[in-house]
Amino acid sequence: MRINVGIIGASGYTGGELLRILANHPSVEVSYVTSREHAGKPLHYVHYNLRGYYKGLRFHEFKLDELTEKADVVFLSLPHGVSLKYVPDLLNTGIKVIDLSADFRLKDPSMYKFWYGFEHPYPDLLSKAVYGLPEIHRDEIRNASLVASPGCNATATILALLPVARAGLIDLNRIVSDVKVGSSEGGSKPRAGSHHPEREGAIRPYDAEGHRHAAEVEQELRLITKADVSVSLVPYAVSSVRGALASVHSWLVREVDDVEVMKAYVQTYSKEHFIRLVRAVPPGYPDPKYVIGSNYADVGYAVERRLRRLTAFAAIDNMVKGAAGQAVQAFNIMAGFEETLGLENPPLKP
């Protein structure tokens, strides 16, 4: 069985990454792609790496009637605040939607006013949307019509912390996530802070008074632990193009040994294909260098016993497990396919 897929906003980095991944997906036909800026042009006009993969496929101006004729599932690869304009009409046609923006990630409508500066116009859809992190919401994703794909900083932070939070080993109100992330997180349109020449050689904090992905982390950990959770998340612009490394600092609530911490990670992730535990083998701790180009997340931890500090680590490719790859993983679950379909690419080296 092949499923016809549309991508709205296909000319940006995440749109291009979706196209790269789906090019070799055996059960997908990419049948409709949109770009206002590049309408009428072939895909390889923008995505030069895909020359020869999508012969005859061109960017379109978005038209709902055309999309409904050509696609059964649609990925939205649009800026925050723009997906809102598309999702209700798409759902009304019966098309399933996977949204890579933040527009439907948060369940509490008031959080959109606080973190994004606008009143959410569709609070009813927030309750129906499924947060698209398979390691937590696999069963809900299977039956979803709207999946809100997580942010990359949130993905790395949650995956790092999930085992010890679930096991009740840490103080859930003293969590600080330090995330180093590559320039591709800023998107394909250059801005002063995200343009790579301005980031090369830099290690620069931004949104240090509170990054909006913290809201996703708090939401998901509260769901898992049934307790109050407070997370401070500070991202850093670094000179890599791809990759995110979350170092999540927390404090143990009691004395624990290494066996107990290891057990928490093994119990949480032993059956998760895309999660790899890195511990006491080269390189010692997770490093984005060893996941680039793949949908894998490498996780690990360190305990400073003097202070009862536990730092959990997660390394991901922000464009794959942090965006397009995770969205395809959710798509596979929704479609009833093997979760790994089209995503079995090993990381690049060097």
XYZ file of N, CA and C in Angstrom, residues 28-194:
501
model
N 5.372 5.528 0.307
C 4.928 6.917 0.181
C 5.121 7.410 -1.248
N 4.131 8.123 -1.733
C 4.231 8.883 -2.979
C 4.026 10.356 -2.623
N 5.065 11.170 -2.736
C 4.915 12.604 -2.499
C 4.243 13.191 -3.734
N 3.016 13.635 -3.568
C 2.185 13.980 -4.718
C 1.883 15.476 -4.838
N 2.159 16.251 -3.780
C 1.786 17.668 -3.816
C 2.686 18.434 -2.852
N 3.382 19.443 -3.350
C 4.257 20.266 -2.507
C 3.996 21.729 -2.815
N 4.054 22.565 -1.786
C 3.746 23.976 -1.982
C 4.896 24.874 -1.570
N 4.963 26.017 -2.243
C 5.861 27.108 -1.883
C 5.367 28.348 -2.594
N 5.001 29.379 -1.842
C 4.550 30.610 -2.483
C 5.685 31.260 -3.272
N 6.876 31.232 -2.724
C 8.010 31.898 -3.357
C 8.474 31.194 -4.622
N 8.346 29.853 -4.656
C 8.923 29.086 -5.762
C 7.864 28.332 -6.579
N 6.621 28.769 -6.510
C 5.554 28.096 -7.246
C 5.885 28.002 -8.728
N 5.675 26.811 -9.282
C 5.938 26.558 -10.689
C 7.323 26.019 -10.979
N 8.215 26.102 -10.016
C 9.583 25.637 -10.224
C 9.739 24.185 -9.767
N 10.648 23.444 -10.382
C 10.888 22.068 -9.947
C 11.565 22.032 -8.583
N 11.416 20.903 -7.876
C 11.964 20.796 -6.536
C 13.457 21.062 -6.484
N 14.181 20.555 -7.480
C 15.631 20.684 -7.408
C 16.100 22.113 -7.633
N 15.201 23.023 -7.985
C 15.577 24.433 -8.074
C 15.976 24.951 -6.691
N 15.335 24.399 -5.665
C 15.632 24.784 -4.283
C 16.489 23.727 -3.599
N 16.055 22.464 -3.725
C 16.735 21.367 -3.035
C 17.652 20.645 -4.037
N 18.822 21.206 -4.239
C 19.732 20.695 -5.267
C 20.150 19.251 -4.979
N 20.176 18.882 -3.716
C 20.575 17.519 -3.346
C 19.578 16.472 -3.820
N 18.365 16.891 -4.192
C 17.315 15.940 -4.577
C 17.152 15.849 -6.098
N 18.085 16.394 -6.839
C 18.003 16.299 -8.299
C 17.917 14.832 -8.719
N 16.908 14.519 -9.528
C 16.724 13.159 -10.022
C 15.795 12.309 -9.189
N 15.406 12.797 -8.005
C 14.559 11.982 -7.124
C 13.065 12.238 -7.332
N 12.697 13.433 -7.723
C 11.279 13.771 -7.864
C 11.033 14.360 -9.252
N 11.242 13.551 -10.256
C 11.116 14.022 -11.635
C 9.677 14.428 -11.927
N 9.513 15.643 -12.431
C 8.188 16.141 -12.809
C 7.427 16.819 -11.697
N 7.877 16.689 -10.453
C 7.164 17.302 -9.336
C 7.615 18.752 -9.172
N 6.647 19.653 -9.134
C 6.930 21.087 -9.004
C 6.200 21.674 -7.802
N 6.736 22.786 -7.322
C 6.058 23.514 -6.254
C 4.770 24.147 -6.785
N 3.737 24.164 -5.918
C 2.453 24.787 -6.246
C 2.153 25.898 -5.254
N 1.326 26.835 -5.669
C 0.608 27.675 -4.710
C -0.428 26.785 -4.029
N -0.607 26.954 -2.733
C -1.550 26.099 -2.017
C -2.982 26.342 -2.487
N -3.651 25.244 -2.857
C -5.080 25.265 -3.153
C -5.683 24.033 -2.511
N -6.658 24.254 -1.632
C -7.206 23.158 -0.844
C -7.823 22.081 -1.718
N -8.537 22.461 -2.771
C -9.193 21.464 -3.606
C -8.168 20.605 -4.350
N -7.056 21.215 -4.775
C -6.003 20.433 -5.422
C -5.365 19.456 -4.447
N -5.119 19.933 -3.237
C -4.492 19.077 -2.232
C -5.363 17.876 -1.899
N -6.653 18.107 -1.715
C -7.540 17.007 -1.323
C -7.651 15.955 -2.421
N -7.448 16.349 -3.661
C -7.471 15.385 -4.765
C -6.214 14.531 -4.817
N -5.104 15.052 -4.269
C -3.811 14.403 -4.477
C -3.183 13.804 -3.227
N -3.679 14.137 -2.025
C -2.992 13.699 -0.813
C -3.972 13.146 0.220
N -3.495 12.141 0.949
C -4.260 11.557 2.053
C -3.748 12.042 3.408
N -2.478 12.385 3.453
C -1.826 12.900 4.665
C -1.005 14.107 4.257
N -0.973 15.123 5.117
C -0.192 16.311 4.801
C 0.717 16.669 5.966
N 1.959 17.013 5.622
C 2.904 17.584 6.577
C 2.886 19.098 6.408
N 2.808 19.815 7.523
C 2.909 21.270 7.486
C 4.285 21.670 7.978
N 5.058 22.276 7.095
C 6.404 22.729 7.429
C 6.432 24.244 7.313
N 5.733 24.885 8.239
C 5.453 26.312 8.167
C 5.932 27.020 9.438
N 6.116 28.339 9.377
C 6.518 29.078 10.586
C 5.432 29.031 11.656
N 5.857 29.236 12.907
C 4.909 29.311 14.007
C 3.872 30.401 13.726
N 2.631 30.082 13.989
C 1.540 31.026 13.783
C 0.910 30.958 12.413
N 1.533 30.245 11.476
C 1.002 30.142 10.114
C 0.176 28.876 9.929
N 0.585 27.791 10.563
C -0.171 26.541 10.452
C -1.618 26.706 10.900
N -1.850 27.613 11.846
C -3.204 27.880 12.337
C -4.176 28.172 11.207
N -3.668 28.774 10.133
C -4.529 29.181 9.029
C -4.933 28.010 8.139
N -4.250 26.891 8.275
C -4.474 25.750 7.391
C -5.171 24.569 8.078
N -4.838 24.328 9.337
C -5.223 23.072 9.979
C -6.727 22.845 10.034
N -7.554 23.808 10.463
C -8.990 23.515 10.550
C -9.601 23.073 9.224
N -9.276 23.766 8.136
C -9.829 23.395 6.832
C -9.322 22.034 6.372
N -8.060 21.751 6.629
C -7.520 20.445 6.250
C -8.222 19.321 6.996
N -8.417 19.493 8.290
C -9.079 18.451 9.072
C -10.520 18.245 8.628
N -11.165 19.320 8.228
C -12.558 19.214 7.777
C -12.699 18.387 6.505
N -11.632 18.278 5.721
C -11.682 17.459 4.507
C -11.439 15.979 4.801
N -11.012 15.676 6.022
C -10.695 14.286 6.376
C -9.238 13.926 6.207
N -8.423 14.883 5.747
C -6.985 14.646 5.612
C -6.332 14.630 6.990
N -5.421 13.703 7.197
C -4.654 13.676 8.437
C -3.494 14.646 8.336
N -3.186 15.305 9.459
C -2.232 16.399 9.476
C -1.128 16.126 10.479
N 0.121 16.339 10.045
C 1.279 16.324 10.935
C 1.912 17.701 10.833
N 1.830 18.462 11.925
C 2.263 19.861 11.925
C 3.611 19.971 12.621
N 4.614 20.502 11.902
C 5.945 20.639 12.477
C 6.154 21.967 13.194
N 5.159 22.834 13.194
C 5.273 24.087 13.933
C 4.831 23.869 15.378
N 4.866 24.948 16.172
C 4.475 24.868 17.585
C 2.990 25.128 17.800
N 2.220 25.288 16.722
C 0.872 25.839 16.858
C -0.122 24.960 17.605
N 0.171 23.668 17.737
C -0.766 22.783 18.422
C -0.075 21.882 19.453
N 1.118 22.253 19.882
C 1.861 21.411 20.817
C 1.370 21.528 22.257
N 0.907 22.712 22.646
C 0.577 22.962 24.040
C -0.913 22.787 24.282
N -1.246 22.098 25.360
C -2.649 21.820 25.657
C -3.372 23.013 26.281
N -2.651 23.817 27.034
C -3.247 24.955 27.737
C -3.223 26.176 26.830
N -4.391 26.680 26.395
C -4.410 27.833 25.480
C -3.711 29.058 26.046
N -3.728 29.234 27.364
C -3.111 30.418 27.956
C -1.604 30.433 27.760
N -1.014 29.269 27.551
C 0.428 29.198 27.346
C 0.850 29.831 26.020
N -0.064 29.883 25.059
C 0.269 30.528 23.785
C 0.392 32.043 23.953
N -0.453 32.605 24.790
C -0.337 34.041 25.077
C 0.975 34.323 25.787
N 1.351 33.461 26.741
C 2.558 33.687 27.536
C 3.829 33.488 26.711
N 3.904 32.385 25.951
C 5.145 32.029 25.269
C 5.234 32.535 23.834
N 4.077 32.663 23.152
C 4.116 33.022 21.722
C 3.460 34.366 21.415
N 2.791 34.937 22.413
C 2.270 36.286 22.241
C 0.966 36.405 21.494
N 0.187 35.308 21.383
C -1.121 35.422 20.731
C -2.142 34.529 21.424
N -3.387 34.912 21.291
C -4.492 34.090 21.800
C -4.752 32.971 20.805
N -4.749 31.747 21.278
C -4.964 30.634 20.349
C -6.431 30.594 19.916
N -6.693 30.628 18.600
C -8.079 30.707 18.136
C -8.818 29.369 18.125
N -8.103 28.253 18.334
C -8.758 26.944 18.233
C -8.438 26.073 19.451
N -8.871 26.486 20.636
C -8.565 25.692 21.835
C -9.157 24.287 21.781
N -10.235 24.111 21.026
C -10.823 22.776 20.894
C -9.873 21.824 20.173
N -9.124 22.348 19.211
C -8.178 21.500 18.481
C -6.943 21.164 19.317
N -6.603 22.034 20.273
C -5.476 21.722 21.160
C -5.748 20.450 21.948
N -6.990 20.268 22.339
C -7.332 19.073 23.119
C -7.323 17.817 22.257
N -7.496 17.972 20.945
C -7.529 16.822 20.040
C -6.148 16.475 19.481
N -5.257 17.460 19.435
C -3.926 17.228 18.875
C -3.131 16.302 19.782
N -2.320 15.454 19.173
C -1.450 14.540 19.922
C -0.019 15.026 19.793
N 0.654 15.171 20.914
C 2.058 15.570 20.916
C 2.874 14.424 20.329
N 3.600 14.723 19.254
C 4.143 13.662 18.406
C 5.466 13.084 18.835
N 5.650 12.795 20.118
C 6.850 12.121 20.609
C 6.502 10.645 20.796
N 6.933 9.785 19.876
C 6.500 8.380 19.918
C 6.866 7.662 21.211
N 7.982 8.032 21.818
C 8.424 7.349 23.030
C 7.464 7.553 24.200
N 6.568 8.532 24.088
C 5.554 8.768 25.123
C 4.150 8.502 24.604
N 3.873 8.891 23.352
C 2.482 8.928 22.871
C 2.214 7.980 21.700
N 2.915 6.887 21.652
C 2.777 5.973 20.506
C 1.317 5.552 20.283
N 0.624 5.160 21.330
C -0.751 4.666 21.176
C -1.694 5.767 20.701
N -1.529 6.987 21.239
C -2.394 8.087 20.811
C -2.106 8.496 19.368
N -0.843 8.478 18.978
C -0.477 8.832 17.604
C -1.135 7.884 16.616
N -1.236 6.626 16.983
C -1.785 5.610 16.080
C -3.188 5.980 15.595
N -3.968 6.634 16.437
C -5.355 6.958 16.087
C -5.582 8.453 15.885
N -4.518 9.216 15.738
C -4.638 10.673 15.670
C -4.997 11.143 14.269
N -5.702 12.255 14.213
C -5.913 12.956 12.944
C -5.052 14.206 12.864
N -4.566 14.689 14.030
C -3.683 15.854 14.087
C -2.544 15.551 15.047
N -1.323 15.531 14.524
C -0.129 15.324 15.336
C 0.676 16.617 15.347
N 1.037 17.063 16.545
C 1.879 18.243 16.715
C 3.291 17.763 16.992
N 4.156 17.887 16.014
C 5.514 17.366 16.145
C 6.318 18.252 17.100
N 7.077 17.657 18.028
C 7.769 18.435 19.070
C 8.881 19.310 18.536
N 9.248 20.312 19.326
C 10.416 21.124 19.032
C 11.698 20.349 19.303
N 12.777 20.740 18.634
C 14.025 19.980 18.759
C 14.628 20.110 20.153
N 14.620 21.320 20.741
C 15.169 21.485 22.081
C 14.350 20.709 23.106
N 13.042 20.708 22.922
C 12.168 19.960 23.815
C 12.385 18.462 23.664
N 12.514 17.997 22.422
C 12.746 16.567 22.186
C 13.989 16.093 22.919
N 15.096 16.800 22.743
C 16.343 16.394 23.387
C 16.227 16.432 24.898
N 15.596 17.466 25.438
C 15.466 17.592 26.894
C 14.592 16.491 27.474
N 13.465 16.230 26.840
C 12.554 15.192 27.346
C 13.204 13.820 27.293
N 13.826 13.491 26.167
C 14.430 12.166 26.029
C 15.570 11.959 27.024
N 16.327 13.017 27.302
C 17.395 12.909 28.292
C 16.842 12.612 29.674
N 15.770 13.282 30.032
C 15.291 13.306 31.418
C 14.231 12.270 31.737
N 13.543 11.791 30.716
C 12.376 10.934 30.932
C 12.625 9.768 31.888
N 13.700 8.987 31.760
C 13.858 7.822 32.643
C 13.951 8.172 34.129
N 14.737 9.191 34.470
C 14.918 9.508 35.890
C 13.727 10.267 36.458
N 13.022 11.027 35.612
C 11.795 11.678 36.072
C 10.718 10.638 36.356
N 10.569 9.692 35.442
C 9.569 8.627 35.607
C 9.878 7.774 36.837
N 11.143 7.551 37.125
C 11.544 6.714 38.261
C 11.497 7.449 39.590
N 11.204 8.732 39.572
C 11.104 9.492 40.817
C 12.425 9.752 41.491
N 13.508 9.846 40.725
C 14.847 9.991 41.302
C 15.269 11.437 41.494
N 14.584 12.389 40.865
C 15.054 13.777 40.860
C 14.000 14.741 41.376
N 14.482 15.908 41.805
C 13.614 17.006 42.207
C 13.055 17.649 40.942
N 11.778 17.486 40.716
C 11.155 17.945 39.470
C 11.000 19.458 39.394
N 11.270 20.162 40.484
C 11.181 21.616 40.480
C 12.545 22.295 40.442
N 13.587 21.506 40.177
C 14.941 22.069 40.033
C 15.592 21.426 38.816
N 15.174 21.846 37.646
C 15.674 21.289 36.391
C 16.134 22.429 35.499
N 17.359 22.325 35.015
C 17.917 23.323 34.104
C 18.461 22.598 32.882
N 17.917 22.910 31.716
C 18.361 22.292 30.468
C 19.189 23.294 29.669
N 20.416 22.885 29.378
C 21.367 23.681 28.597
C 21.485 22.987 27.242
N 21.042 23.638 26.174
C 20.995 22.997 24.864
C 21.869 23.754 23.874
N 22.885 23.069 23.345
C 23.714 23.616 22.271
C 23.115 23.148 20.948
N 22.867 24.076 20.028
C 22.156 23.701 18.812
C 22.753 24.391 17.592
N 22.755 23.674 16.458
C 23.339 24.178 15.229
C 22.479 25.219 14.534
N 23.045 25.866 13.538
C 22.410 27.015 12.894
C 21.177 26.650 12.082
N 21.045 25.388 11.668
C 19.867 25.004 10.882
C 18.583 25.145 11.679
N 18.680 25.193 13.002
C 17.486 25.411 13.817
C 16.823 26.740 13.476
N 17.605 27.706 13.011
C 17.063 29.018 12.704
C 16.325 29.104 11.387
N 16.306 28.016 10.598
C 15.586 28.018 9.338
C 16.423 28.541 8.183
N 15.825 28.527 6.997
C 16.562 28.846 5.772
C 16.628 30.335 5.465
N 15.832 31.144 6.166
C 15.850 32.590 5.937
C 16.833 33.239 6.905
N 17.932 33.792 6.420
C 18.961 34.336 7.316
C 18.437 35.480 8.183
N 18.802 35.414 9.471
C 18.566 36.508 10.403
C 19.873 36.756 11.151
N 19.958 37.881 11.808
C 21.224 38.262 12.437
C 21.734 37.197 13.397
N 20.837 36.590 14.172
C 21.265 35.609 15.152
C 21.417 34.207 14.621
N 20.764 33.900 13.495
C 20.750 32.527 13.004
C 21.603 32.320 11.755
